[in-house]
Each structure stands twice: as structure tokens, then as C-alpha cells.
Amino acid sequence: MYNDFAALYDVFVDWPNRLKNELPHLLRFGIGDPGTTIVDAACGTGHHARAWAELGCHVTAFDASSEMIRRAKELDTAKKVDWQIGAFTDISPTGVADAVVCLGTSLPHVETKTEYVESLRSFRNALKPGGMLVVHSRNLYKTFVDRDRFLPPLVRSEPGGTILFWRFYDIIEPNALDFNLTIFRESTKWKHQVLTSRLSVIDGDTLSSLTKESGFTDISLYGHLDGRPYEPN
């Protein structure tokens, strides 16, 4: 899905507002402090990674999509970030990072609990003692339980016309969602493209348990990057 989506990813995401909303909350955890070392796992086209590099951080950014990384490198004209193609388990076990950050409902792309543990253990092995892992995700468990399948459509403009992004989930029993993205593009006539990605569904308690199994000890769950309480349902 993501190689096919890379060309429109930066049209889809409202990056100025997203960075404005997220970076200050992450800074509360010390993520973005000048001189620190950050690993950005599932970096996409690299907007967070470049923002941290501009703040004076040493940033290594991974994504499994070669097209996302190609686009990230093109945008990184200052060449301040170390870009790498790789899955979560490909992250180097350097043990020197101050923080590993996995944002944007990326971790649920692993499909089994074993893969969760392997991925989280890879994050842990990249961290120095006392380093911090931040995993950020939509509450897919609530989406699954409530059968709340549809997300608001997004309308964007580009020189060639209007683009409509229509997003919805298919419920896959017993514990998965298919995230479907239908892209409608206006040209001489409307055209559409459908992209789908499978997401695993686990609740907060299970995620905490798997994180502990991966070797982390001080684990906190929040309902938002701003620190509000986590509510499972």
C-alpha cells in the first residue's frame, strides 16, 4: 500500500498542523531536546525526523516503504537525517538512542503478538539505558468493539484539481481491521484508486504486557500525546 501511496502522502497529511500539534507534546518527554539521538521508526516521508534534526538532534529514520524513504531523501535537502529502508526488526541494536519514536498507528501493521514482541525488543535494543520509547496509535480496539468503521473524508486541492480521500475499516474477526483508503482524483473525469492495509487489534493491557515481555519496565498508557488518561472504550 505505502509504496503506491507515497506520491500523495504529503497531500493527504496536513503537516503544518500535525507538527504544530504533536512536536510540543513530544518535547514534554524530552523528544526533540538538542543534542539527543532519536530513532524514528516508520518515518514515512520524514517530516518529524527533519523537524528534530533542525532542532539539533541526531536522527536515524526507518521505513519499510522504499518509496517513502526515496521521497524523504528528496525533501531532506540539508542531508541532516540518516535514512534507512527497513522493518521494525531491522533497526540496528546500537544501544545509544535517547528515544525511539513510532508514530501514526504504525506498530499495528505487525500481525501477531510474537511480531509485536520482536518489534518492541528491537526498539529496546536501540535505546541506551534509561532511554524512552513512544508508541502512538489510534485506539483500534475501540474502533473494533464499537464497529466505528468510517472516518471523516478529507478534501485536498492540487494544481490538477481536487482529491478526495475516503477512509473506512473492514472488521476482520477475531482481531484485525482492514484500513481502506479510496482516493478520488478530479481530472477530465473522476478517477479512483483503492489501497488497503491490514492492522492488528490489541487492547492497552495487552500492549503493556507485550511491552513488558520485550524488556521495558516503566510503562505508561495515555489517551493522547497531551497526557490525558487512557480510556480503553
mmCIF file of N, CA, C and O in Angstrom, residues 17 19 60 113 115 125 155 161 175 183 194:
data_model
loop_
_atom_site.group_PDB
_atom_site.id
_atom_site.type_symbol
_atom_site.label_atom_id
_atom_site.label_comp_id
_atom_site.label_asym_id
_atom_site.label_seq_id
_atom_site.Cartn_x
_atom_site.Cartn_y
_atom_site.Cartn_z
ATOM 1 N N ASN A 17 -0.092 21.589 10.518
ATOM 2 C CA ASN A 17 -0.914 21.452 11.726
ATOM 3 C C ASN A 17 -0.520 20.235 12.543
ATOM 4 O O ASN A 17 -0.528 20.287 13.775
ATOM 5 N N LEU A 19 2.482 18.767 12.830
ATOM 6 C CA LEU A 19 3.711 19.040 13.569
ATOM 7 C C LEU A 19 3.479 20.064 14.674
ATOM 8 O O LEU A 19 4.034 19.931 15.778
ATOM 9 N N THR A 60 18.086 9.042 13.101
ATOM 10 C CA THR A 60 18.053 7.950 12.137
ATOM 11 C C THR A 60 16.594 7.597 11.917
ATOM 12 O O THR A 60 15.840 7.419 12.882
ATOM 13 N N LYS A 113 1.250 -11.411 18.064
ATOM 14 C CA LYS A 113 1.865 -10.997 19.322
ATOM 15 C C LYS A 113 3.368 -11.263 19.308
ATOM 16 O O LYS A 113 4.141 -10.494 19.873
ATOM 17 N N GLU A 115 5.285 -11.008 16.721
ATOM 18 C CA GLU A 115 5.877 -9.901 15.959
ATOM 19 C C GLU A 115 5.904 -8.613 16.767
ATOM 20 O O GLU A 115 6.843 -7.804 16.638
ATOM 21 N N ASN A 125 16.471 -2.521 22.080
ATOM 22 C CA ASN A 125 17.896 -2.732 21.840
ATOM 23 C C ASN A 125 18.567 -1.535 21.176
ATOM 24 O O ASN A 125 19.796 -1.421 21.196
ATOM 25 N N VAL A 155 -10.678 16.384 1.981
ATOM 26 C CA VAL A 155 -10.658 17.007 0.658
ATOM 27 C C VAL A 155 -9.405 17.858 0.545
ATOM 28 O O VAL A 155 -9.124 18.692 1.411
ATOM 29 N N GLY A 161 -6.503 19.627 -9.851
ATOM 30 C CA GLY A 161 -7.901 19.523 -9.444
ATOM 31 C C GLY A 161 -8.031 19.116 -7.992
ATOM 32 O O GLY A 161 -7.121 19.312 -7.174
ATOM 33 N N ASN A 175 -9.522 -10.418 15.373
ATOM 34 C CA ASN A 175 -8.783 -9.315 15.995
ATOM 35 C C ASN A 175 -7.981 -8.498 14.987
ATOM 36 O O ASN A 175 -6.790 -8.243 15.168
ATOM 37 N N ILE A 183 -9.052 6.813 -3.030
ATOM 38 C CA ILE A 183 -8.583 8.121 -3.473
ATOM 39 C C ILE A 183 -9.315 8.480 -4.770
ATOM 40 O O ILE A 183 -9.191 7.790 -5.782
ATOM 41 N N VAL A 194 -8.005 2.344 -4.929
ATOM 42 C CA VAL A 194 -8.278 1.784 -3.602
ATOM 43 C C VAL A 194 -7.020 1.110 -3.075
ATOM 44 O O VAL A 194 -6.425 0.257 -3.740
#
